[in-house]
Tab-separated table of N, CA and C in Angstrom:
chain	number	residue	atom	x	y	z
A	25	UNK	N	0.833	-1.172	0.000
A	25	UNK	CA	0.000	0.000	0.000
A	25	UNK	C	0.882	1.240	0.000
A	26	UNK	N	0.595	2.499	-1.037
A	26	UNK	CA	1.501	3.148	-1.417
A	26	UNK	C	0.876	4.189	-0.047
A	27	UNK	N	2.233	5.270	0.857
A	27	UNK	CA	2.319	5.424	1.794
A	27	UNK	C	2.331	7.191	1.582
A	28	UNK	N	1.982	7.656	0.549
A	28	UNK	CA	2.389	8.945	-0.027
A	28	UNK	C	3.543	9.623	-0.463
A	29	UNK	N	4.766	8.650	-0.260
A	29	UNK	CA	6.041	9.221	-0.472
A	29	UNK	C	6.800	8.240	-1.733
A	30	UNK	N	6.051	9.255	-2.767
A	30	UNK	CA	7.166	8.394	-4.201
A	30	UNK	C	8.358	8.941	-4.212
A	31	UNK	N	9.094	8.330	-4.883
A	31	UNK	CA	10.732	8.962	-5.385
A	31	UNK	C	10.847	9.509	-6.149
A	32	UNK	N	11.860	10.474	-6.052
A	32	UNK	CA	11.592	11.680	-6.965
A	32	UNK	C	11.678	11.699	-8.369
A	33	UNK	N	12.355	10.697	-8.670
A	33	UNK	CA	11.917	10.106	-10.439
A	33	UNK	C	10.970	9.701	-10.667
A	34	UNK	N	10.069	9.698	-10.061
A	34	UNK	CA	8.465	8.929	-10.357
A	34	UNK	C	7.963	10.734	-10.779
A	35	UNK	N	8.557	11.655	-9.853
A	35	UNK	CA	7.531	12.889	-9.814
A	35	UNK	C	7.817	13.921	-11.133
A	36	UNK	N	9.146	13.466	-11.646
A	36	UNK	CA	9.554	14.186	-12.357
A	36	UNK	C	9.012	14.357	-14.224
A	37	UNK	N	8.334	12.997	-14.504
A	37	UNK	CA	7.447	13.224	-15.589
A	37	UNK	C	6.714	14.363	-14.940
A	38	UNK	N	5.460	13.993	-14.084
A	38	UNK	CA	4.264	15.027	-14.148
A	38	UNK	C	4.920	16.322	-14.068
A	39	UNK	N	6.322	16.568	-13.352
A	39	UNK	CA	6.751	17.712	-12.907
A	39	UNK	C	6.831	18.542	-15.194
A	40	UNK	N	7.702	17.688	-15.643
A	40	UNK	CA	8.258	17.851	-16.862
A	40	UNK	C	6.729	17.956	-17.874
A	41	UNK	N	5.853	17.438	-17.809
A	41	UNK	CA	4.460	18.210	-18.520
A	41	UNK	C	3.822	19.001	-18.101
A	42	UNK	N	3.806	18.919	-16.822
A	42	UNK	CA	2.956	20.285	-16.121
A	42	UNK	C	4.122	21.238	-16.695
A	43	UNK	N	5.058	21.517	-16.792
A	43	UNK	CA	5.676	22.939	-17.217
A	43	UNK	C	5.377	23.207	-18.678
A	44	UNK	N	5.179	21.718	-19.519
A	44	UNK	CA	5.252	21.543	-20.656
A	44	UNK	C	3.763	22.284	-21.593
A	45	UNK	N	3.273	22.291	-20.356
A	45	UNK	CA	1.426	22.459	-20.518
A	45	UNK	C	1.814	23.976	-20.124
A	46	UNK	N	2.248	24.466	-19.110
A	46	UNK	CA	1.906	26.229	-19.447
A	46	UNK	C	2.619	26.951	-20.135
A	47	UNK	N	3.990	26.080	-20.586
A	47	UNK	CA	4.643	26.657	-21.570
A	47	UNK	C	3.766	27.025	-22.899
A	48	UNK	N	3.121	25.763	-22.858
A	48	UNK	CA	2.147	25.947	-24.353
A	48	UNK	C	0.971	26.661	-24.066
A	49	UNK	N	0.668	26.700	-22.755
A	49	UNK	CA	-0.376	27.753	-23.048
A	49	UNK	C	0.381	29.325	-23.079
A	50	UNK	N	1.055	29.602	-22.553
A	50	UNK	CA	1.289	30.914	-22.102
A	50	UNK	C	1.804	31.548	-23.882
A	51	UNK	N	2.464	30.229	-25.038
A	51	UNK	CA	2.433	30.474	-25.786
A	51	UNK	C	1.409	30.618	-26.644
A	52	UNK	N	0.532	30.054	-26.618
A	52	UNK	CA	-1.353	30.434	-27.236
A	52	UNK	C	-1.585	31.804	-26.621
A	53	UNK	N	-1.646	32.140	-25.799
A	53	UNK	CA	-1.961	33.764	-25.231
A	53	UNK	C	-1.151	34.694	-25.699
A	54	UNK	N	-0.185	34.328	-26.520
A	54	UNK	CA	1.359	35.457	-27.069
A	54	UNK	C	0.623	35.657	-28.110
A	55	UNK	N	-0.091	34.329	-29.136
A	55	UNK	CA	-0.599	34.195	-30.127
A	55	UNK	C	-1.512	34.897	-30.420
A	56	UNK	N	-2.311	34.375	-29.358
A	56	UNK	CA	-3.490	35.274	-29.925
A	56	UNK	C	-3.556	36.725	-29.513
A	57	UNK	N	-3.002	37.508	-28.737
A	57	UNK	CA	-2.500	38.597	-28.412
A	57	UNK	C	-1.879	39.403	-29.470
A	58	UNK	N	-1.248	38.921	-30.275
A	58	UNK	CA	-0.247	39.207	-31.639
A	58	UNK	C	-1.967	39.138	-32.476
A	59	UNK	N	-2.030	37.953	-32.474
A	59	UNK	CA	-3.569	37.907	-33.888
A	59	UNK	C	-4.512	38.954	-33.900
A	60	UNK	N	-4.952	38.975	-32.396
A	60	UNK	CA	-6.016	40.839	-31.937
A	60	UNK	C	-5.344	42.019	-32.090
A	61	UNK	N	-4.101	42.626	-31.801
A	61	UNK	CA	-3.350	43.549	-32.048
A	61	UNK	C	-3.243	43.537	-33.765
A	62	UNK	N	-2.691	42.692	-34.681
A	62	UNK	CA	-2.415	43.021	-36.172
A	62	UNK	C	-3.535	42.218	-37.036
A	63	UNK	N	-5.030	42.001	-36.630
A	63	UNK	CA	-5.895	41.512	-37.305
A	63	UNK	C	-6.440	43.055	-38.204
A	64	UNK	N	-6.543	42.560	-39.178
A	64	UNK	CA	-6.867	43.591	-40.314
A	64	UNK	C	-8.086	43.930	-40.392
A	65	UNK	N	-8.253	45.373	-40.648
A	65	UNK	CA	-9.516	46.255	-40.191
A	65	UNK	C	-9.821	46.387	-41.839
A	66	UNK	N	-11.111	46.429	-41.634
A	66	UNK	CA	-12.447	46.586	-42.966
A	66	UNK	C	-12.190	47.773	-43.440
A	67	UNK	N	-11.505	48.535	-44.554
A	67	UNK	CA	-11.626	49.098	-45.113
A	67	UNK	C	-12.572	50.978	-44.709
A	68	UNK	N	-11.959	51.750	-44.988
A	68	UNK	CA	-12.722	52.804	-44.834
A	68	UNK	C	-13.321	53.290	-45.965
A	69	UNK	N	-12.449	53.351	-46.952
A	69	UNK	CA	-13.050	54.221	-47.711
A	69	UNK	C	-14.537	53.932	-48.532
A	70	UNK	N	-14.810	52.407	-49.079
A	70	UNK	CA	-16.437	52.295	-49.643
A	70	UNK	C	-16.519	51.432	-49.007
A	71	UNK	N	-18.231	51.412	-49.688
A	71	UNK	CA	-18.902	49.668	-48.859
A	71	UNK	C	-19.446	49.007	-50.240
A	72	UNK	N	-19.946	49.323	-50.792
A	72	UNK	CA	-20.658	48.497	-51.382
A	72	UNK	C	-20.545	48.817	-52.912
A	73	UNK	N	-19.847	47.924	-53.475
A	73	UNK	CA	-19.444	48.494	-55.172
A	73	UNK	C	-20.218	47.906	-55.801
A	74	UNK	N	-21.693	48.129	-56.464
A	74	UNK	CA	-22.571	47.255	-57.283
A	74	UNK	C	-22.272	47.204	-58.814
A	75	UNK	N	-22.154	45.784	-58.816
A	75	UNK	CA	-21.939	44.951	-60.064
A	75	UNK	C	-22.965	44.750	-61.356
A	76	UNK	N	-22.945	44.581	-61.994
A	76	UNK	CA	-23.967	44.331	-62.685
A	76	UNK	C	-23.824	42.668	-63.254
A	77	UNK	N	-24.385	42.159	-63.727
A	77	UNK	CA	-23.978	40.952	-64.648
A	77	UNK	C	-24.797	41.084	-66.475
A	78	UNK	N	-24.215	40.911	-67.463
A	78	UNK	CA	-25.156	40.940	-68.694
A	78	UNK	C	-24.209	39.465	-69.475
A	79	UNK	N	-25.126	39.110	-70.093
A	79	UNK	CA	-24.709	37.897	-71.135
A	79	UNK	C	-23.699	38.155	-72.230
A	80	UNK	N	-22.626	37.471	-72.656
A	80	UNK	CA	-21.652	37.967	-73.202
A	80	UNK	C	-21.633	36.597	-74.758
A	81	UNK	N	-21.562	37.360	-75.668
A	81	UNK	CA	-21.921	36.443	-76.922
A	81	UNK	C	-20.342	36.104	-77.125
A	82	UNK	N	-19.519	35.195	-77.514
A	82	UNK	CA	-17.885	35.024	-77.920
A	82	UNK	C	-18.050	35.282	-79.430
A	83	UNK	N	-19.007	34.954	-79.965
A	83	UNK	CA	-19.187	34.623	-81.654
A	83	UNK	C	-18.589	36.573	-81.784
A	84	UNK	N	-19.250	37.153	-81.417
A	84	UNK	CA	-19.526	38.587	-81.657
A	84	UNK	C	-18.932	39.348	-80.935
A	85	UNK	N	-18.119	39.531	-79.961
A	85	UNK	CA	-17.499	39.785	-78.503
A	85	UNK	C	-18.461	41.040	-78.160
A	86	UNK	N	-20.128	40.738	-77.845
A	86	UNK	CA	-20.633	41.878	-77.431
A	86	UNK	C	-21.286	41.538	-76.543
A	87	UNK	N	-21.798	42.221	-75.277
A	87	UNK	CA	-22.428	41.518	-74.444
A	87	UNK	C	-24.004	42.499	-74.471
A	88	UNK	N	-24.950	41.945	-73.862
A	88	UNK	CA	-26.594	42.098	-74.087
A	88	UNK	C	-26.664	43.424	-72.885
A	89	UNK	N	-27.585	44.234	-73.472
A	89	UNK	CA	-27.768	45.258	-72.892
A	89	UNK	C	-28.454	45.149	-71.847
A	90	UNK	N	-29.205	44.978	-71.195
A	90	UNK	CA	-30.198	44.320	-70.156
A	90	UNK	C	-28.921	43.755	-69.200
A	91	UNK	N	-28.878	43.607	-67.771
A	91	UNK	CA	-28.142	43.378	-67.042
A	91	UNK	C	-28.942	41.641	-67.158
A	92	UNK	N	-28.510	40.628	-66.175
A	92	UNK	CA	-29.222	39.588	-66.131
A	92	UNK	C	-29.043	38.753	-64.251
A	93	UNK	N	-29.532	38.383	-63.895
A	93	UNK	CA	-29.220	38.078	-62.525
A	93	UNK	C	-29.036	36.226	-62.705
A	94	UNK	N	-29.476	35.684	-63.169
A	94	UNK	CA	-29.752	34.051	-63.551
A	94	UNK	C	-29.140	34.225	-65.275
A	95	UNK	N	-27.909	32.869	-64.942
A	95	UNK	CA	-27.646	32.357	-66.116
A	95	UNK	C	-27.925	30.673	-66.597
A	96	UNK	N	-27.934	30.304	-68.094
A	96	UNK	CA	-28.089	29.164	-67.890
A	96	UNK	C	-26.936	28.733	-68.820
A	97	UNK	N	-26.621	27.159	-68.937
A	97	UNK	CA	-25.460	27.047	-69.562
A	97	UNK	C	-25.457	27.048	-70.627
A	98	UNK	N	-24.077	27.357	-71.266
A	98	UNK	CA	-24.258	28.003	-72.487
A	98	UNK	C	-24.170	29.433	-72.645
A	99	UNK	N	-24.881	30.237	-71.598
A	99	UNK	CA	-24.376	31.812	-71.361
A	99	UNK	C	-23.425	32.239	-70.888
A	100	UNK	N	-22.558	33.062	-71.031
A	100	UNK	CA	-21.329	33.576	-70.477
A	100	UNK	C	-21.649	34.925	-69.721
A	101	UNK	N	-21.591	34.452	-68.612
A	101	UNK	CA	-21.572	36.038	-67.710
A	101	UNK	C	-20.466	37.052	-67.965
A	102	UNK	N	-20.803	38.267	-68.031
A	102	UNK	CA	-19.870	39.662	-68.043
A	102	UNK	C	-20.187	40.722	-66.890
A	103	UNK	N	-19.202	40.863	-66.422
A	103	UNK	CA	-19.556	41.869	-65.092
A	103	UNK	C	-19.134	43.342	-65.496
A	104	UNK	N	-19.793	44.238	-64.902
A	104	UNK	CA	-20.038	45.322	-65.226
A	104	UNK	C	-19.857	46.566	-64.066
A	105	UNK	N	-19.496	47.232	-63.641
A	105	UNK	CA	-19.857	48.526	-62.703
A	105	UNK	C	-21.361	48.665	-63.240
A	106	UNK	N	-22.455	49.246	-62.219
A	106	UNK	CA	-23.193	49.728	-62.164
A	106	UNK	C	-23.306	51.078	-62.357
A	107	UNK	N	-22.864	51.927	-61.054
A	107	UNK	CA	-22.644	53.630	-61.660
A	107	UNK	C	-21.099	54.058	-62.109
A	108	UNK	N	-21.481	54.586	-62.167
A	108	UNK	CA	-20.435	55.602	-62.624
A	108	UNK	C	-19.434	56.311	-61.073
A	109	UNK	N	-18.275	55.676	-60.993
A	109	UNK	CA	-17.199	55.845	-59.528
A	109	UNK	C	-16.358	57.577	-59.582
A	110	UNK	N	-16.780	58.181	-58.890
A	110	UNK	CA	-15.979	59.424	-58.779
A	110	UNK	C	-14.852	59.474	-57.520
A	111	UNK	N	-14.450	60.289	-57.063
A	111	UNK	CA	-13.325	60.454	-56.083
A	111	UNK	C	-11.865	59.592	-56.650
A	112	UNK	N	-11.170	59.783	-55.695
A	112	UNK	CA	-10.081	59.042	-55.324
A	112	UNK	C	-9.901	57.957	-56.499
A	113	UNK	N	-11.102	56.951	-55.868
A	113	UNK	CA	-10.877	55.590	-56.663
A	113	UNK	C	-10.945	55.554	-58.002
A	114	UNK	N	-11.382	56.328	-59.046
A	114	UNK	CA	-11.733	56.879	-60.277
A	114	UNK	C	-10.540	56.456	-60.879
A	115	UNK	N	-9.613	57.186	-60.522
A	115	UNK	CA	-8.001	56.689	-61.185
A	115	UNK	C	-7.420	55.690	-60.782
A	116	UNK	N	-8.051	54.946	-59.794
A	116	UNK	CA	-7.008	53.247	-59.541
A	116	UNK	C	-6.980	52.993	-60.584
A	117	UNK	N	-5.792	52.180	-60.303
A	117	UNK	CA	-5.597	50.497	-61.785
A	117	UNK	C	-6.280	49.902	-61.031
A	118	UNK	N	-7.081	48.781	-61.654
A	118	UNK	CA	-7.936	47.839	-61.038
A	118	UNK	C	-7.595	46.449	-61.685
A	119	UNK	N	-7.970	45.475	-61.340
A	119	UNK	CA	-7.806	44.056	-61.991
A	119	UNK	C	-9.469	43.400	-62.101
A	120	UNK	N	-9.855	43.111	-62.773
A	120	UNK	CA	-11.056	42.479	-62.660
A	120	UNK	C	-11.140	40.962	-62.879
A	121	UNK	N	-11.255	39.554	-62.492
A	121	UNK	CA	-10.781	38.741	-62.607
A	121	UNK	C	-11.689	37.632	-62.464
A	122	UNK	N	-12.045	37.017	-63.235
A	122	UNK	CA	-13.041	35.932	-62.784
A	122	UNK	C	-12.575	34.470	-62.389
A	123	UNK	N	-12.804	33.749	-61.070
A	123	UNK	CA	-12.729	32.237	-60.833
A	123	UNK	C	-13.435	31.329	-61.224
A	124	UNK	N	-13.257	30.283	-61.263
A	124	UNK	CA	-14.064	28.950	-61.443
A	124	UNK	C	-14.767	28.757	-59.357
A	125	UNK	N	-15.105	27.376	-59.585
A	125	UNK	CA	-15.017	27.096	-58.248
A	125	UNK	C	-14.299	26.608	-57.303
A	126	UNK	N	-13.037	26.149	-57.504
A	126	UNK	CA	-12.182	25.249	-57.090
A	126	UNK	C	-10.507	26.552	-57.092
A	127	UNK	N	-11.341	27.840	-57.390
A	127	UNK	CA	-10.064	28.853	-57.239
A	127	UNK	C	-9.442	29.200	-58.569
A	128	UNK	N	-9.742	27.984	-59.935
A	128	UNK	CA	-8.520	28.425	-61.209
A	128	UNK	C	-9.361	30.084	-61.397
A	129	UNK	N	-8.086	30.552	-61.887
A	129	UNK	CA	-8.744	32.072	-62.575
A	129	UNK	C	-8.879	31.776	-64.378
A	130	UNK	N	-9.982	31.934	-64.425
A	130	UNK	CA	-10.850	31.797	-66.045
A	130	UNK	C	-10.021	32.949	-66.810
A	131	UNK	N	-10.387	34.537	-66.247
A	131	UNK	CA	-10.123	35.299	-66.512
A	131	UNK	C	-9.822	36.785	-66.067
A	132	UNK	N	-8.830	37.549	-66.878
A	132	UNK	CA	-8.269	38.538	-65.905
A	132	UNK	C	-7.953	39.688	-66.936
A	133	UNK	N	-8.235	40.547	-66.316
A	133	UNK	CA	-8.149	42.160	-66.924
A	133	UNK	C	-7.150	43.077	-66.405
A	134	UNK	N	-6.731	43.823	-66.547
A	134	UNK	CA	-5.852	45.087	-65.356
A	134	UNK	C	-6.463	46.340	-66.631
A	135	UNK	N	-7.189	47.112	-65.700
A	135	UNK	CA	-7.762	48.469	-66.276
A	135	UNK	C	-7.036	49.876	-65.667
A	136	UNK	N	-6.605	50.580	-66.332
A	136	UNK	CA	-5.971	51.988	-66.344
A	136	UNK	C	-7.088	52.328	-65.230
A	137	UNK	N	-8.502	52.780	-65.400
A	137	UNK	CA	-9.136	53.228	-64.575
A	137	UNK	C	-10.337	52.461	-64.104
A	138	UNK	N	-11.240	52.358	-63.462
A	138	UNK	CA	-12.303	51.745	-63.172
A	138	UNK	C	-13.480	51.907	-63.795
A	139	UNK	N	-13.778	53.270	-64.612
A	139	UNK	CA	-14.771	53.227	-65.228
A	139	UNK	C	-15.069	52.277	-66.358
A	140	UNK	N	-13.675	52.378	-66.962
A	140	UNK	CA	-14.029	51.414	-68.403
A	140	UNK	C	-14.517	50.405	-67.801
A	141	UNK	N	-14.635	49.439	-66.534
A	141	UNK	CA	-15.697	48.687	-66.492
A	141	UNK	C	-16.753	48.553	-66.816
A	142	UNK	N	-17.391	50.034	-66.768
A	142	UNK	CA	-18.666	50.429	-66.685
A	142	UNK	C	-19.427	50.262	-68.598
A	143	UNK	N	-18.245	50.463	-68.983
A	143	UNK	CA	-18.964	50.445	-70.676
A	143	UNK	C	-18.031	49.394	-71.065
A	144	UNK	N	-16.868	48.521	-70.344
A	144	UNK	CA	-16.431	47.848	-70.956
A	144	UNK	C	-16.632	46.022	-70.025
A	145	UNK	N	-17.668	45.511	-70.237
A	145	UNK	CA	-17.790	44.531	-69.558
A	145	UNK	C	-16.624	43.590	-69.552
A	146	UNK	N	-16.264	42.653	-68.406
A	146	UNK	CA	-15.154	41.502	-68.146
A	146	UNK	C	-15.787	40.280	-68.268
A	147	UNK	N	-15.554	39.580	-69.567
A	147	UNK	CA	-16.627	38.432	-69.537
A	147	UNK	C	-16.194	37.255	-68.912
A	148	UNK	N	-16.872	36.211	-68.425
A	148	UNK	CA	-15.652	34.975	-67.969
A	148	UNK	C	-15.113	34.207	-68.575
A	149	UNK	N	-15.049	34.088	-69.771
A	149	UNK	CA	-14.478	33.717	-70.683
A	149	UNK	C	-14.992	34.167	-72.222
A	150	UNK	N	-13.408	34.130	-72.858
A	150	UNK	CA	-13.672	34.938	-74.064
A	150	UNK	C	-13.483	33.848	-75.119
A	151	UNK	N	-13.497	32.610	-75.304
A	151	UNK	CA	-13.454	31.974	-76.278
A	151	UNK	C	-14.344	31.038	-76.020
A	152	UNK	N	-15.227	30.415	-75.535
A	152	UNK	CA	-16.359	29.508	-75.488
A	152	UNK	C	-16.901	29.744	-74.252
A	153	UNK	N	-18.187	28.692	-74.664
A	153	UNK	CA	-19.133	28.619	-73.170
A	153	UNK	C	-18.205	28.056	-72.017
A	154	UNK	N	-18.728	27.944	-70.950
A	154	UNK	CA	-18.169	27.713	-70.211
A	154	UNK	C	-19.281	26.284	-68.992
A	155	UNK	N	-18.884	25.733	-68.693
A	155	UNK	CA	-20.034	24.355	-67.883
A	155	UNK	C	-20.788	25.521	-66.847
A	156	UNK	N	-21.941	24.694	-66.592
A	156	UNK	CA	-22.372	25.277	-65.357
A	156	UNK	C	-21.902	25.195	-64.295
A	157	UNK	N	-21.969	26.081	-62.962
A	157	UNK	CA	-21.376	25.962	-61.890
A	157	UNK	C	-21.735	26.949	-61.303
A	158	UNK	N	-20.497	26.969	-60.289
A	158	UNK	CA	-20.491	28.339	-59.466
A	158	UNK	C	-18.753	29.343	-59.973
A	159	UNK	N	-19.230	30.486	-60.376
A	159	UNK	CA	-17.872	31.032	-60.225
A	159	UNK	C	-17.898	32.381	-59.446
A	160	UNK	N	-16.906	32.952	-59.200
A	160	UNK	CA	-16.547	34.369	-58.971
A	160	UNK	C	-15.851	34.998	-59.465
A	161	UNK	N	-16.743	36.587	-59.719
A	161	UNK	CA	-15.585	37.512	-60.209
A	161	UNK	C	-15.382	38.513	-59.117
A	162	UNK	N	-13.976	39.013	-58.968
A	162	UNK	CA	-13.561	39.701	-58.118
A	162	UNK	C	-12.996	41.094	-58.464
A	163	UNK	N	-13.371	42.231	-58.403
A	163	UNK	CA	-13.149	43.559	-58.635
A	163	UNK	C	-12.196	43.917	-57.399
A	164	UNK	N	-10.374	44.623	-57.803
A	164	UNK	CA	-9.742	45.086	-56.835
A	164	UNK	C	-8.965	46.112	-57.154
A	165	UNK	N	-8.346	47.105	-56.742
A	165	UNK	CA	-7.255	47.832	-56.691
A	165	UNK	C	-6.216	47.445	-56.773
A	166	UNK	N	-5.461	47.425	-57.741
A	166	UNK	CA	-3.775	46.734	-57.699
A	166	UNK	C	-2.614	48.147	-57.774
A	167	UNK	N	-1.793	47.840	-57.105
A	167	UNK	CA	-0.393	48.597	-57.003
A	167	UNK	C	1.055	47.894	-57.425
A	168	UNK	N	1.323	48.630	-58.411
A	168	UNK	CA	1.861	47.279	-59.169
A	168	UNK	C	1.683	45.896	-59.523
A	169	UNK	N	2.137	45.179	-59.226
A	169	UNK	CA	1.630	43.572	-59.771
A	169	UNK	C	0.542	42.982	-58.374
A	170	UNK	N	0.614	43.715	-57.217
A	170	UNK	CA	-0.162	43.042	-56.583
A	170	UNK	C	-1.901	43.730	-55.968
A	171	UNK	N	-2.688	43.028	-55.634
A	171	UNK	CA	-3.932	43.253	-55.094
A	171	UNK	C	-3.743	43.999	-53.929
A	172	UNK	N	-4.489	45.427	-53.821
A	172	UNK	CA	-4.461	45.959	-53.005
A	172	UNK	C	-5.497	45.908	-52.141
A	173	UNK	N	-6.644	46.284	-52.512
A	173	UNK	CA	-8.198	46.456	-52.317
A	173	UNK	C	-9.311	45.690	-53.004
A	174	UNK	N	-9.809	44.627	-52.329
A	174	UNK	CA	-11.059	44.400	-53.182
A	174	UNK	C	-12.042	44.948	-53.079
A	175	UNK	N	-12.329	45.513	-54.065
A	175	UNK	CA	-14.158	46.112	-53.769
A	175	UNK	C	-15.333	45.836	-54.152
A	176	UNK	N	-15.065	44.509	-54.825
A	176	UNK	CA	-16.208	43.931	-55.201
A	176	UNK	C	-16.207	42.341	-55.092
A	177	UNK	N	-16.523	41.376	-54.684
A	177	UNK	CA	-16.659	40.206	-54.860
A	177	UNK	C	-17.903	39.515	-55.285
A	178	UNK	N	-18.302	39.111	-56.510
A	178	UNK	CA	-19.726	38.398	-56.660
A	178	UNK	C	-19.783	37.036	-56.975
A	179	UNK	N	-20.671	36.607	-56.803
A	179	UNK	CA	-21.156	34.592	-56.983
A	179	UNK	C	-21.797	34.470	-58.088
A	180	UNK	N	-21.659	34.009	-58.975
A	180	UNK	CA	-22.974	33.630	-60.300
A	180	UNK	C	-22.708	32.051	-60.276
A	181	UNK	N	-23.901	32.128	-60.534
A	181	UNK	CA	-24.558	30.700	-60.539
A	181	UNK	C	-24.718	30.405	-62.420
A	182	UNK	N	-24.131	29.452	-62.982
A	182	UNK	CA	-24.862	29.258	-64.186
A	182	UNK	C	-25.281	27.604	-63.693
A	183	UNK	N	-26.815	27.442	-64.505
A	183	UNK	CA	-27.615	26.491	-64.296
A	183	UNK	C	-27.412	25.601	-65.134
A	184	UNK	N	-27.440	24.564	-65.207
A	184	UNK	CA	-28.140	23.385	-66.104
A	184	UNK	C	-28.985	23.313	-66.599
């Protein structure tokens, strides 16, 4: 019958994880301390950049005047600015860029300014239909070769 007095090599595991255990925590609290201090803040300057979507013909490279919200397959979505962008952002370079679902990029633009969106639609592809699915196109600010600002992200659905 054990009498309360182990030897001190018996004590020295629990001794060697119990330190092992607040070492690792005290390192999770550094962590996440660092993650709340340099977690990245939402943007000031817009909120809400509305897109348009219209059907984009490849035969003809023109896309349909009428915006469209539902595609089916066989149609090629083209994204569009809605109004017309003044201030500041007017003169970004922008990239306009469309995904598949699985992340490949279909297609990609870099525009001098942001308006030519507006009369110059980004279709998701410029040489055939494309399957149904889900893709995204993503509207951003680039500074030199890289993404600065996104200000637009949208989902289209083409159907079966």
């Amino acid at each position: 019958m054990p009498d309360g007095s182990e030897p001190a090599e018996a004590r020295l595991p629990v001794r060697v994880v119990t330190i092992l255990g607040l070492f690792s925590v005290a390192v999770l609290l550094v962590a996440g301390a660092a993650l709340v201090v340099t977690w990245p803040t939402a943007p000031h300057r817009s909120s809400y950049l509305p897109i348009r979507l219209h059907a984009y013909d490849p035969a003809t490279a023109r896309v349909e005047v009428a915006p469209q919200v539902t595609f089916r397959q066989g149609q090629i979505p083209a994204a569009a600015i809605a109004e017309p962008v003044t201030g500041s952002l007017m003169s970004e370079r922008v990239r306009a860029t469309w995904y598949d679902k699985v992340g490949y990029q279909t297609n990609s633009v870099d525009l001098a300014e942001i308006n030519t969106l507006r009369t110059s639609p980004v279709p998701l592809s410029t040489t055939s239909a494309v399957p149904a699915g889900t893709y995204q196109f993503v509207l951003a600010t680039i500074r030199g070769d890289r993404v600065e600002e996104v200000l637009a992200w949208v989902h289209v659905e083409i159907e079966r």
